[in-house]
Coordinates of C-alpha atoms in Angstrom, one line a residue:
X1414 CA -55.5 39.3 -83.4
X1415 CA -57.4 42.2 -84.3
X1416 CA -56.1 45.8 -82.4
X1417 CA -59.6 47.7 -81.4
X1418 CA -57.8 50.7 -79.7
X1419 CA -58.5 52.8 -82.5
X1420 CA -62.4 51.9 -82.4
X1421 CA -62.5 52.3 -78.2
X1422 CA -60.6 55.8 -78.7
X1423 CA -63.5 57.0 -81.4
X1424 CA -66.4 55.6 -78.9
X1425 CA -64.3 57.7 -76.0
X1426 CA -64.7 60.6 -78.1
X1427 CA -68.3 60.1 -79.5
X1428 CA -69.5 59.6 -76.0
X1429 CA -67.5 62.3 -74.6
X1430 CA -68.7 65.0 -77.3
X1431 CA -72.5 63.8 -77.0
X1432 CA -71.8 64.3 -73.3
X1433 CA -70.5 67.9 -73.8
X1434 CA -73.3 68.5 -76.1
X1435 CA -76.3 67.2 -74.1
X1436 CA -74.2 69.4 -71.0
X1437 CA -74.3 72.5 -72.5
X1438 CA -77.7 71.6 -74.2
X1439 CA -79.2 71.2 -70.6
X1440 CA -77.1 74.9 -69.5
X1441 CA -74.9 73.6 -67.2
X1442 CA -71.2 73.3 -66.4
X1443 CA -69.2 70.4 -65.5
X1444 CA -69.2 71.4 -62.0
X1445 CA -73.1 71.9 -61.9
X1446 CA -73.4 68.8 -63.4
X1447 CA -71.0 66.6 -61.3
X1448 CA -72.7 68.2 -58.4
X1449 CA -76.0 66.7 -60.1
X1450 CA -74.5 63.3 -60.6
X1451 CA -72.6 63.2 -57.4
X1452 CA -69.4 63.1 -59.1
X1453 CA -66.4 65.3 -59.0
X1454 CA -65.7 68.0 -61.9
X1455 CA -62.5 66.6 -63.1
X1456 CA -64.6 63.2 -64.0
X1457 CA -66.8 65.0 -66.3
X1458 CA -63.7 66.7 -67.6
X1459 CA -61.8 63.1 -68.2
X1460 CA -65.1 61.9 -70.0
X1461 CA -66.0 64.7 -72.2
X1462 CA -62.0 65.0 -73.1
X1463 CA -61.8 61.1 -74.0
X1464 CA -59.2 60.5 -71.2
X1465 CA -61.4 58.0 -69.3
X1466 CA -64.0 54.8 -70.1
X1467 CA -67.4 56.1 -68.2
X1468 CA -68.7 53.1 -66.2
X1469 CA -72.2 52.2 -67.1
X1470 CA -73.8 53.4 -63.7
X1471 CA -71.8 56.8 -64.5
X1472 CA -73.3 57.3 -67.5
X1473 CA -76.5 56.9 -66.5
X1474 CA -76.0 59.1 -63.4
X1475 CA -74.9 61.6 -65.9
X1476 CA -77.8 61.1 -68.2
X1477 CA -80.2 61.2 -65.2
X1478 CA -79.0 64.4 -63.4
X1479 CA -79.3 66.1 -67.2
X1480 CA -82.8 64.4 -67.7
X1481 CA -81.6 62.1 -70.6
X1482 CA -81.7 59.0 -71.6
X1483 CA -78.3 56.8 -71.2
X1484 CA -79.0 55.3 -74.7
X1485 CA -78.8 59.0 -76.1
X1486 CA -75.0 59.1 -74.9
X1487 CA -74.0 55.4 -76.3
X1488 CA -75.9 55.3 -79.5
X1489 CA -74.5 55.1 -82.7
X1490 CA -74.2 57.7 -84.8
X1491 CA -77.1 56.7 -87.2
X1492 CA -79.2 55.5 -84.5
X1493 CA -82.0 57.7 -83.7
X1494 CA -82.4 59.4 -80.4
X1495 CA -84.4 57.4 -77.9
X1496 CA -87.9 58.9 -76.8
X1497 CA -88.0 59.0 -73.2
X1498 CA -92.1 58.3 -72.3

């Protein structure tokens, strides 16, 4: 059987990096977005540090409340950026 913990911790990270990017991209700190997303700081923390697997309605809470797209945090690396109309 094939062990995909290694692959799940790199997707933890790669979404939690692109999260901490597009954050600090928009200006804002984890508490101003959690306040945005109706979440709690320390959830933003947990994501952006790789500790915790974002639901997919958290993520696009997240996305929203920075004006992103929820494909934009998810992608693959050498997918390109979606283009919100």
């Amino acid at each position: 059987m094939y062990d995909h913990s290694a692959e799940l911790l790199a997707y933890r990270r790669r979404v939690g990096d692109r999260l901490r990017a597009t954050r600090l991209r928009a200006g804002l700190t984890q508490q101003a977005l959690a306040e945005r997303a109706g979440l709690d700081k320390q959830a933003v923390s947990l994501i952006e540090n790789a500790h915790q697997v974002p639901r997919l309605d958290t993520l696009w809470r997240l996305a929203r409340a920075m004006g992103e797209d929820v494909a934009d945090l998810v992608r693959d690396d050498d997918q390109e950026p979606h283009q919100q109309a």
